[in-house]
């Protein structure tokens, strides 16, 4: 019982001398404040960014294999060599058949043909992305139909002039009219709206798609109405392009089949393509990669933090040594009045730990403001977890202990008589 | 006869400086009884401060025995000596030695703090002591705001905080003018009258004259002990 309130008194004593030298205390713990501050800011932003990208990747479906046609780098020169001929590249319909038939565990195989066209309705004229695809696209892309229905197998079979549009396009093209059952023209061809989608997952569709303005039509209708060739308008005129399939989504029966399936897809396509005009991405792979990366970043941030806390700790030790020298006489007085060595040790340890703890708390408070501000300003999510707060705080406290030990023991080793004589 | 409070038996103190060391005390024998008021005098360098530091358990004798209150303290370790200082000794220094950052009351309660007296008991006790030494209206002041005489009063109050067996003062009036010196000595007289044991080092005959007994030191030895008969032991 005697010990417990003595501990409280020692804490009060340590805090007292910190408060007496307010300015110096703040300056001293600045290193700790910055250390903790930057770690928390960096960790929470990193966690937030990682969670965001993981969410985006999960949206792609961790059971999906995505195959995309890409324009090979030497396409331009080849096109000019062939004169005004069309550039032909990418995944072909035969490729799709091969993929579907040769990869074990494929549950759905969805082809997407993507073009850019103009939509007309009552004098309105909008540039839209047209996706020619199959009914299974809805499941593979995990989109929700908010009104009407998605495309059906018979739509594809009969090459119906039906389409499903995104909600934001519906609003821009039809205003407050109900788009369902209404007809608009797509590059001159009439299409009937049979359904409205909430939104397309941006990550699945790729960077070159305007996810808000999408029209989805049966792939067969796409081919019969618009043909295989697309005219591309670029700098210095137009050129023709033929891409059978822009994207293939292979939805596997389970995550286990994904990695093997991707390997087969790569070698299969590689055998029939002599130029790199396709790209196989596996969200699951990316997901694992990102997680590994995130862990790496966190370790690096903690390493940076350790350095700044180390430097902060040296600063604390320095000021504590100065404090011991400055207060040599006080130490002598306290010893003469009955303070034991361990009382002196405790006094200076408590002082050092209080300095870094206070610094840590200030660092936490200010460090939390940064991610919160960023979240509000840039709408990037920042995650402040107990862990992001706990580790830097624990480090601050232990830095206080570590940097206080040597000065405290030096103070306790002083001879009372010598200390009393100190000027 | 009242009991022996302080008993030095052939006490030596040799400072380990140079090849042979500096003998500051050379076989001191000294007995002081409870309630006595003793002045220690002697030339500069005769060993007065050394003797007082040993009396106050700030240091250990190189040789010889020291019994304080019947207990042999000459062989104690640092921890035990700290305890003895904290419970049995009250120090008053020439240069006051107050802690500048603390108020009068906070300075007075330092010895109680290290004896583990709870806060709520320390405060009334130190306020009472501040009043006793006539500083009832200065309790929240800091040392820098006090005169020399007032500071020494704070130091005396602090020395009394743990109700010590003996009050040790090393030239307590050395930094004070004659008028303030009188005040402090009056306070000592008052404490002595209440039964305190006082041991005081001084250079001045007039100051030493207030004690009951004068111990003269010369080259680390007791040269003479004069009882001032005019002032008998306190009743
Ligand atoms: N820490 C020390 N190391 C070495 N020698 C010391 C030490 N302290 C005191 N001495 C020596 O011991 C002797 C006695 O010193 P002390 O301080 O006891 O004298 P004093 O009687 O108090 O003198 P003054 O009246 O000047 O205060 C002196 O010769 C001094 O030089
Ligand atoms: Mg002296």
XYZ file of C-alpha atoms and ligand atoms in Angstrom:
690
model
C 0.000 0.000 0.000
C 2.906 2.241 0.701
C 4.380 1.486 -2.689
C 1.252 2.135 -4.721
C 0.675 5.730 -3.816
C 4.400 6.351 -4.013
C 4.234 5.281 -7.634
C 1.418 7.739 -8.211
C 3.456 10.430 -6.490
C 6.464 9.680 -8.663
C 4.335 9.933 -11.769
C 3.035 13.260 -10.519
C 6.598 14.360 -9.824
C 7.722 13.416 -13.344
C 4.771 15.192 -14.927
C 5.405 18.189 -12.704
C 8.898 18.775 -14.038
C 7.629 18.352 -17.588
C 4.997 20.999 -17.017
C 7.538 23.321 -15.434
C 9.547 23.207 -18.667
C 6.624 23.171 -21.088
C 8.398 24.643 -24.086
C 11.426 22.466 -23.721
C 9.289 19.367 -23.235
C 7.359 19.992 -26.436
C 10.529 20.613 -28.421
C 12.121 17.520 -26.947
C 9.266 15.241 -27.819
C 8.867 16.702 -31.293
C 10.831 13.798 -32.746
C 8.471 11.326 -31.110
C 5.448 13.364 -32.143
C 6.558 13.386 -35.770
C 7.530 9.743 -35.681
C 4.177 8.586 -34.366
C 2.336 11.102 -36.510
C 3.891 9.972 -39.770
C 3.522 6.295 -39.026
C -0.142 6.628 -38.245
C -0.782 8.827 -41.239
C 1.110 6.521 -43.582
C -0.229 3.285 -42.152
C -3.846 4.356 -42.257
C -3.597 5.720 -45.783
C -1.823 2.591 -46.919
C -4.390 0.354 -45.252
C -7.178 2.353 -46.804
C -5.679 2.287 -50.271
C -5.020 -1.412 -49.971
C -8.530 -2.173 -48.817
C -9.894 -0.081 -51.659
C -7.877 -1.893 -54.289
C -8.673 -5.233 -52.721
C -12.345 -4.395 -52.853
C -11.977 -3.442 -56.514
C -10.186 -6.679 -57.227
C -12.766 -8.711 -55.381
C -15.356 -7.021 -57.574
C -13.604 -8.583 -60.527
C -14.451 -11.883 -58.962
C -11.810 -13.991 -57.339
C -13.114 -16.982 -59.348
C -12.643 -15.213 -62.681
C -9.924 -15.372 -65.287
C -9.960 -12.277 -67.472
C -8.568 -12.339 -70.991
C -8.296 -9.108 -72.876
C -7.268 -8.267 -76.420
C -4.532 -5.688 -76.536
C -3.194 -3.834 -79.518
C 0.353 -5.137 -80.069
C 3.016 -2.439 -79.908
C 4.203 -2.876 -83.512
C 0.690 -2.709 -84.939
C 1.068 0.830 -86.254
C 4.058 0.125 -88.460
C 2.509 -3.098 -89.704
C -0.647 -1.274 -90.644
C 1.253 1.260 -92.696
C 3.258 -1.488 -94.353
C 0.044 -3.107 -95.516
C -1.116 0.206 -96.834
C -4.671 1.032 -95.944
C -5.516 -2.477 -94.801
C -7.362 -3.181 -91.578
C -5.386 -4.043 -88.479
C -6.427 -7.416 -87.167
C -5.414 -8.555 -83.693
C -6.662 -9.944 -80.455
C -8.567 -12.957 -79.260
C -10.562 -14.680 -81.979
C -13.819 -16.611 -81.790
C -11.831 -19.791 -82.320
C -9.663 -18.875 -79.357
C -12.782 -18.554 -77.240
C -13.938 -22.005 -78.314
C -10.529 -23.450 -77.505
C -10.466 -21.839 -74.097
C -13.969 -23.032 -73.257
C -13.308 -26.558 -74.363
C -9.810 -27.121 -73.019
C -9.714 -25.527 -69.597
C -11.120 -27.769 -66.880
C -13.576 -26.269 -64.440
C -14.947 -23.460 -66.564
C -18.428 -22.624 -65.366
C -19.151 -19.683 -67.656
C -17.339 -18.367 -70.679
C -18.471 -14.893 -71.686
C -17.212 -13.002 -74.737
C -17.460 -9.255 -74.976
C -17.143 -7.209 -78.152
C -16.716 -3.561 -77.413
C -17.222 -0.571 -79.674
C -17.797 3.141 -79.380
C -20.976 4.472 -81.018
C -23.439 7.335 -80.960
C -26.866 6.956 -79.414
C -29.735 9.163 -80.649
C -33.010 9.798 -78.935
C -35.347 12.726 -79.561
C -32.586 14.962 -80.771
C -30.188 13.918 -78.045
C -26.854 12.593 -79.230
C -24.512 10.769 -76.862
C -21.292 8.835 -77.295
C -21.719 5.452 -75.650
C -19.774 2.268 -75.178
C -21.517 -0.695 -76.777
C -20.833 -4.106 -75.335
C -21.923 -7.027 -77.499
C -22.127 -9.977 -75.170
C -24.017 -12.982 -73.857
C -26.697 -13.408 -71.162
C -24.188 -14.902 -68.738
C -22.368 -11.575 -68.621
C -24.699 -10.456 -65.865
C -23.544 -13.234 -63.530
C -19.874 -13.076 -64.431
C -19.739 -9.299 -64.026
C -21.990 -9.368 -60.953
C -24.204 -6.502 -62.033
C -27.731 -5.852 -60.864
C -30.711 -5.262 -63.117
C -32.780 -2.538 -61.468
C -35.612 -2.479 -64.006
C -36.788 -4.826 -66.732
C -34.546 -7.806 -67.486
C -31.130 -8.702 -68.781
C -30.535 -10.183 -72.243
C -31.752 -13.748 -72.727
C -30.486 -16.707 -74.723
C -33.278 -16.277 -77.217
C -32.328 -12.625 -77.720
C -28.905 -13.845 -78.780
C -30.265 -16.733 -80.822
C -32.659 -14.521 -82.738
C -30.274 -11.540 -82.920
C -32.952 -9.344 -81.371
C -32.457 -5.577 -81.484
C -32.755 -5.427 -77.707
C -30.476 -3.676 -75.278
C -29.845 -3.134 -71.604
C -28.509 0.264 -70.558
C -26.959 1.672 -67.442
C -29.043 3.777 -65.120
C -26.997 6.930 -65.629
C -27.262 6.607 -69.406
C -31.011 6.124 -69.077
C -31.225 9.371 -67.189
C -29.111 11.268 -69.697
C -30.743 9.854 -72.804
C -34.383 9.585 -71.708
C -34.504 12.221 -69.013
C -37.541 11.518 -66.862
C -39.219 9.243 -69.419
C -39.388 5.538 -68.695
C -36.806 3.948 -71.010
C -38.278 0.446 -70.721
C -39.832 -0.594 -74.036
C -38.779 2.612 -75.709
C -36.669 2.667 -78.836
C -33.574 4.697 -79.575
C -31.037 4.567 -82.380
C -27.549 3.242 -82.021
C -25.400 4.318 -84.978
C -28.617 4.555 -86.974
C -29.993 1.150 -85.933
C -33.114 1.039 -83.735
C -32.810 -0.714 -80.356
C -35.481 -1.428 -77.769
C -34.545 -0.986 -74.104
C -35.481 -4.134 -72.184
C -33.618 -3.501 -68.952
C -31.712 -0.998 -66.847
C -28.531 -1.854 -64.893
C -27.500 -0.224 -61.664
C -23.852 0.118 -62.571
C -21.037 -1.757 -64.239
C -18.048 -2.668 -62.103
C -15.426 -0.214 -63.295
C -12.520 -2.512 -62.565
C -13.906 -5.351 -64.656
C -14.628 -3.257 -67.691
C -11.156 -1.849 -67.989
C -9.905 1.713 -68.074
C -11.065 2.475 -71.608
C -14.747 2.065 -70.883
C -17.078 4.805 -69.805
C -18.912 2.705 -67.204
C -21.670 5.226 -66.812
C -22.684 5.271 -70.475
C -22.947 1.643 -71.499
C -25.298 -0.151 -73.821
C -25.301 -3.923 -73.712
C -26.643 -5.763 -76.760
C -26.636 -9.429 -77.855
C -23.283 -10.346 -79.410
C -25.074 -11.813 -82.438
C -26.993 -8.590 -83.041
C -23.743 -6.664 -82.751
C -22.191 -8.760 -85.492
C -25.147 -8.756 -87.895
C -26.000 -5.053 -87.549
C -22.563 -3.523 -87.293
C -20.230 -6.030 -88.933
C -16.772 -7.185 -87.924
C -14.860 -4.041 -88.737
C -14.755 -0.866 -86.792
C -13.591 2.434 -88.140
C -11.233 4.137 -85.733
C -10.795 7.870 -85.984
C -7.387 8.999 -84.878
C -4.766 11.582 -85.698
C -4.323 11.943 -89.447
C -7.462 10.140 -90.588
C -9.258 6.880 -90.053
C -8.246 3.281 -90.034
C -10.039 -0.013 -89.875
C -9.739 -2.435 -87.036
C -10.989 -5.975 -86.572
C -11.070 -7.499 -83.145
C -13.275 -10.560 -82.705
C -13.496 -10.437 -78.950
C -12.241 -7.673 -76.715
C -12.670 -9.512 -73.491
C -13.336 -13.050 -72.373
C -14.466 -13.694 -68.842
C -13.880 -17.251 -67.730
C -15.752 -17.875 -64.545
C -14.388 -20.944 -62.842
C -16.262 -23.379 -60.618
C -14.057 -22.457 -57.686
C -11.029 -20.425 -56.719
C -8.897 -23.572 -56.726
C -9.156 -23.928 -60.502
C -8.289 -20.303 -61.194
C -4.502 -20.417 -61.135
C -4.179 -23.628 -63.164
C -6.804 -22.397 -65.596
C -4.901 -19.162 -66.134
C -1.702 -21.060 -66.861
C -3.484 -23.211 -69.440
C -5.103 -20.137 -70.986
C -1.734 -18.444 -71.340
C -0.015 -21.357 -73.025
C -3.032 -22.106 -75.190
C -3.260 -18.560 -76.510
C 0.499 -18.297 -76.800
C 0.536 -21.273 -79.140
C -1.779 -19.587 -81.654
C -0.599 -15.995 -81.363
C 2.799 -14.963 -82.613
C 2.483 -11.480 -81.189
C 1.539 -10.401 -77.707
C -1.975 -9.206 -78.520
C -3.703 -10.697 -75.494
C -3.405 -10.386 -71.762
C -4.507 -12.858 -69.124
C -5.199 -11.391 -65.690
C -6.218 -13.271 -62.598
C -7.867 -11.145 -59.915
C -7.006 -13.755 -57.305
C -3.348 -13.508 -58.244
C -3.488 -9.733 -58.118
C -5.278 -9.885 -54.817
C -2.574 -12.020 -53.252
C 0.091 -9.845 -54.774
C -1.480 -6.708 -53.378
C -1.770 -8.231 -49.947
C 1.880 -9.173 -50.011
C 2.714 -5.683 -51.207
C 0.661 -4.130 -48.464
C 2.441 -6.144 -45.823
C 5.737 -5.026 -47.333
C 4.720 -1.393 -47.233
C 3.621 -1.693 -43.652
C 6.959 -3.191 -42.696
C 8.730 -0.401 -44.531
C 6.648 2.265 -42.807
C 7.393 0.722 -39.453
C 11.080 0.703 -40.345
C 10.952 4.394 -41.222
C 9.072 4.977 -38.001
C 11.685 3.099 -36.027
C 14.352 5.353 -37.424
C 12.485 8.526 -36.592
C 11.593 7.184 -33.152
C 15.221 6.215 -32.637
C 16.298 9.725 -33.492
C 13.543 11.046 -31.233
C 14.763 8.729 -28.504
C 18.297 10.028 -28.795
C 16.888 13.530 -28.443
C 15.047 12.482 -25.292
C 18.139 10.853 -23.877
C 20.128 13.979 -24.598
C 17.688 16.263 -22.872
C 17.380 13.871 -19.941
C 21.163 13.862 -19.495
C 21.130 17.640 -19.591
C 18.288 17.617 -17.107
C 20.236 15.340 -14.752
C 23.262 17.631 -14.891
C 21.126 20.704 -14.449
C 19.364 19.167 -11.477
C 22.368 17.556 -9.829
C 21.817 19.677 -6.771
C 18.140 18.754 -6.631
C 19.178 15.115 -6.738
C 21.572 15.742 -3.843
C 18.821 17.444 -1.864
C 16.391 14.614 -2.474
C 18.990 12.034 -1.489
C 19.797 13.953 1.726
C 16.111 14.033 2.552
C 15.729 10.276 2.289
C 15.330 9.461 -1.408
C 16.765 6.067 -2.288
C 18.622 5.362 -5.508
C 15.573 3.666 -6.909
C 13.428 6.717 -6.140
C 15.763 8.840 -8.249
C 15.740 6.245 -11.033
C 11.967 6.130 -10.961
C 11.689 9.913 -11.054
C 13.763 10.285 -14.201
C 12.331 7.199 -15.892
C 8.808 8.418 -15.305
C 9.804 11.779 -16.683
C 11.256 10.278 -19.869
C 8.313 7.931 -20.371
C 5.824 10.729 -19.727
C 7.578 12.854 -22.329
C 7.372 10.195 -25.008
C 3.893 9.068 -23.994
C 2.615 12.609 -24.239
C 4.470 12.944 -27.536
C 2.917 9.688 -28.688
C -0.566 10.853 -27.777
C -0.092 14.146 -29.596
C 1.290 12.217 -32.560
C -1.742 9.933 -32.533
C -4.160 12.838 -32.324
C -2.548 14.753 -35.168
C -1.786 11.610 -37.137
C -5.465 10.704 -37.113
C -6.415 14.107 -38.496
C -4.404 13.595 -41.677
C -6.136 10.442 -42.965
C -9.479 11.866 -41.915
C -8.743 15.041 -43.862
C -7.534 13.116 -46.872
C -10.603 10.920 -46.773
C -12.811 13.977 -46.835
C -10.805 15.898 -49.423
C -9.878 13.141 -51.865
C -12.531 10.589 -50.916
C -9.832 7.975 -50.516
C -10.753 5.728 -47.642
C -8.291 5.757 -44.757
C -8.439 2.989 -42.221
C -7.580 3.789 -38.620
C -7.484 0.474 -36.861
C -6.571 -0.251 -33.272
C -3.355 -1.762 -34.584
C -2.301 1.319 -36.506
C -2.694 3.256 -33.265
C -1.355 0.669 -30.871
C 2.057 -0.108 -32.368
C 3.329 3.450 -32.763
C 2.090 4.227 -29.265
C 3.808 1.210 -27.771
C 6.969 2.195 -29.602
C 6.799 5.708 -28.185
C 6.439 4.384 -24.651
C 9.315 1.941 -25.028
C 11.515 4.615 -26.567
C 10.877 6.646 -23.421
C 11.912 3.734 -21.239
C 14.972 2.942 -23.316
C 16.214 6.493 -23.549
C 15.460 7.243 -19.895
C 17.344 4.306 -18.399
C 20.876 5.596 -18.834
C 20.241 9.171 -17.588
C 18.212 7.799 -14.670
C 20.975 5.464 -13.572
C 23.513 8.218 -13.918
C 21.391 10.409 -11.697
C 21.065 7.654 -9.115
C 24.802 6.954 -9.070
C 25.636 10.507 -8.015
C 27.206 10.827 -4.605
C 24.819 12.827 -2.372
C 27.564 15.016 -0.914
C 29.098 15.769 -4.305
C 25.666 16.483 -5.711
C 24.852 18.857 -2.870
C 28.067 20.775 -3.476
C 27.299 21.083 -7.205
C 26.785 24.635 -8.341
C 20.891 11.518 32.507
C 19.058 11.271 29.180
C 20.045 8.621 26.675
C 22.948 8.783 24.258
C 21.652 9.708 20.855
C 24.887 10.053 18.926
C 27.991 8.059 19.739
C 31.198 8.253 17.695
C 33.875 5.734 18.652
C 37.287 6.449 17.153
C 35.831 7.593 13.846
C 38.180 8.141 10.930
C 37.410 9.599 7.559
C 40.109 9.426 4.932
C 39.327 10.876 1.499
C 41.008 8.806 -1.180
C 42.818 11.584 -2.931
C 46.429 11.093 -3.990
C 48.558 8.112 -2.996
C 48.018 8.349 0.772
C 44.603 9.943 0.987
C 43.493 12.996 2.925
C 42.575 12.245 6.538
C 39.759 14.667 7.312
C 38.835 13.019 10.632
C 41.352 11.245 12.774
C 39.849 9.248 15.556
C 36.927 11.346 16.709
C 35.114 10.347 19.884
C 31.904 12.198 20.518
C 28.740 11.619 22.482
C 25.609 13.691 22.196
C 22.544 13.114 24.339
C 18.902 13.534 23.455
C 17.779 17.129 23.772
C 21.266 18.601 23.596
C 22.177 21.697 21.591
C 25.774 21.372 20.370
C 27.883 23.762 18.312
C 30.843 22.453 16.329
C 33.612 24.948 15.710
C 37.066 24.929 14.272
C 39.220 26.401 11.589
C 38.418 26.032 7.953
C 39.463 22.573 6.868
C 39.394 21.163 10.386
C 36.750 18.614 9.364
C 33.495 20.168 10.586
C 31.509 19.497 7.429
C 32.973 16.034 7.153
C 31.880 15.289 10.696
C 28.394 16.619 10.043
C 28.031 14.581 6.855
C 28.929 11.462 8.816
C 26.489 12.430 11.562
C 23.820 12.860 8.869
C 24.554 9.458 7.302
C 25.387 11.083 3.992
C 28.709 9.317 4.204
C 30.242 6.340 5.957
C 33.277 6.468 8.226
C 36.460 4.921 6.892
C 37.042 3.399 10.330
C 35.288 3.379 13.662
C 31.724 3.060 14.922
C 28.767 5.367 14.738
C 25.682 4.598 16.768
C 22.616 6.693 16.117
C 19.749 6.222 18.527
C 21.364 3.006 19.754
C 21.688 1.582 16.263
C 25.028 0.934 14.548
C 24.792 2.781 11.261
C 28.483 2.633 10.287
C 28.110 -0.591 8.349
C 24.847 0.182 6.568
C 24.415 0.117 2.828
C 23.186 2.981 0.686
C 19.557 1.943 0.907
C 19.550 1.639 4.681
C 21.374 4.946 5.059
C 18.721 6.593 2.878
C 16.094 5.249 5.214
C 17.960 6.518 8.280
C 18.256 9.968 6.708
C 14.639 9.956 5.767
C 13.380 8.989 9.209
C 15.942 10.238 11.770
C 17.842 13.175 10.269
C 16.870 16.749 9.506
C 19.319 18.802 7.441
C 19.676 22.578 7.332
C 22.273 23.891 4.893
C 24.162 27.135 4.584
C 22.835 27.651 1.062
C 19.271 26.622 1.996
C 19.068 23.986 -0.777
C 15.424 24.395 -1.592
C 14.128 23.074 -4.913
C 13.391 26.193 -6.994
C 10.518 24.704 -8.990
C 8.549 23.727 -5.885
C 6.457 25.906 -3.609
C 7.155 26.351 0.102
C 4.656 23.653 1.044
C 5.955 21.275 -1.605
C 9.532 21.770 -0.457
C 8.588 21.076 3.143
C 6.872 17.809 2.310
C 9.765 16.214 0.378
C 10.972 14.035 3.316
C 7.409 12.845 3.898
C 7.103 12.014 0.218
C 10.029 9.600 0.390
C 8.696 8.034 3.568
C 5.557 7.163 1.645
C 3.227 9.419 3.594
C 0.042 9.796 1.509
C -0.636 13.141 -0.114
C -3.632 13.980 1.960
C -1.564 13.538 5.137
C 1.482 15.385 3.812
C -0.265 18.601 3.003
C -1.731 19.452 6.408
C 1.545 18.500 8.055
C 3.673 20.731 5.844
C 1.226 23.623 6.144
C 1.354 23.304 9.895
C 5.169 23.386 9.771
C 5.137 26.428 7.507
C 2.979 28.163 10.081
C 5.288 27.031 12.888
C 8.276 28.776 11.278
C 6.212 31.872 10.633
C 5.533 31.421 6.916
C 1.807 30.870 7.118
C 1.249 33.584 4.515
C 3.909 32.347 2.079
C 2.890 28.760 1.571
C 2.336 28.884 -2.178
C 5.407 31.014 -2.886
C 8.474 29.716 -4.625
C 11.946 30.046 -3.059
C 12.960 32.792 -5.485
C 10.176 34.963 -4.075
C 11.471 34.705 -0.503
C 14.200 36.478 1.455
C 17.242 34.586 2.719
C 15.862 34.357 6.227
C 12.527 33.097 4.934
C 14.241 30.499 2.813
C 16.162 29.229 5.778
C 12.897 28.991 7.694
C 11.481 26.837 4.921
C 14.589 24.656 5.133
C 14.144 24.322 8.896
C 10.486 23.421 8.475
C 11.490 20.826 5.915
C 14.116 19.417 8.282
C 11.427 19.003 10.918
C 8.903 17.354 8.595
C 9.853 13.767 9.429
C 10.119 14.518 13.169
C 13.853 13.639 13.187
C 15.951 12.411 16.111
C 18.484 15.109 15.395
C 18.602 18.371 13.486
C 21.917 19.007 11.707
C 22.845 22.472 10.509
C 26.016 23.345 8.585
C 26.595 27.086 9.029
C 22.867 27.791 8.868
C 23.403 31.521 9.321
C 26.449 31.796 7.083
C 24.496 33.503 4.322
C 22.333 35.712 6.533
C 22.727 39.199 7.974
C 22.995 39.671 11.718
C 19.358 40.535 12.241
C 18.078 37.502 10.361
C 20.688 35.395 12.083
C 19.120 36.362 15.396
C 15.689 35.305 14.112
C 16.943 31.909 13.016
C 18.827 31.366 16.244
C 15.702 32.293 18.183
C 13.848 29.671 16.205
C 16.562 27.131 17.096
C 16.262 28.082 20.734
C 12.538 27.540 20.537
C 12.998 24.116 18.953
C 15.578 23.235 21.578
C 13.214 24.312 24.283
C 10.653 21.902 22.875
C 13.154 19.073 23.242
C 14.837 18.859 19.837
C 18.426 17.711 19.580
C 20.412 20.241 17.572
C 23.925 20.016 16.153
C 25.194 23.100 14.400
C 28.464 23.901 12.654
C 29.482 27.550 12.867
C 32.396 29.908 12.588
C 31.030 32.616 14.777
C 31.437 32.722 18.521
C 28.211 34.657 18.971
C 26.290 31.957 17.143
C 28.030 29.149 18.984
C 27.289 30.959 22.208
C 23.608 30.075 21.844
C 24.395 26.361 22.196
C 24.869 24.372 25.405
C 28.146 22.863 24.405
C 30.893 23.761 21.960
C 32.976 21.047 20.328
C 36.248 22.392 18.940
C 37.815 20.506 16.063
C 41.422 20.820 15.043
C 43.009 18.849 12.218
C 40.322 16.237 12.311
C 40.373 15.667 16.040
C 38.299 16.929 18.943
C 40.427 19.538 20.631
C 38.109 20.497 23.443
C 34.504 20.339 24.584
C 33.211 23.304 26.551
C 29.931 23.187 28.377
C 28.375 26.606 28.559
C 27.164 26.437 32.117
C 25.013 29.484 31.821
C 22.612 27.362 29.809
C 21.754 24.097 31.331
C 20.119 21.253 29.429
C 16.517 21.834 28.600
C 14.183 20.870 31.407
N 35.423 15.147 -1.110
C 36.630 15.413 -0.613
N 37.716 14.888 -1.193
C 38.934 15.125 -0.699
N 39.181 15.865 0.360
C 38.137 16.424 1.007
C 36.816 16.221 0.536
N 35.967 16.869 1.367
C 36.764 17.481 2.301
N 38.041 17.202 2.088
C 39.150 17.644 2.897
O 38.897 17.294 4.221
C 39.285 18.325 5.078
C 38.122 18.758 5.931
O 37.141 19.335 5.130
P 35.746 19.920 5.667
O 34.962 20.335 4.531
O 35.197 18.942 6.618
O 36.277 21.219 6.448
P 35.402 22.311 7.235
O 35.835 22.265 8.633
O 33.958 22.101 6.967
O 35.883 23.642 6.537
P 35.058 24.981 6.285
O 34.957 25.670 7.588
O 35.878 25.702 5.308
O 33.734 24.583 5.730
C 39.833 19.440 4.239
O 41.228 19.354 4.231
C 39.303 19.147 2.861
O 40.231 19.539 1.901
Mg 32.448 23.175 5.964
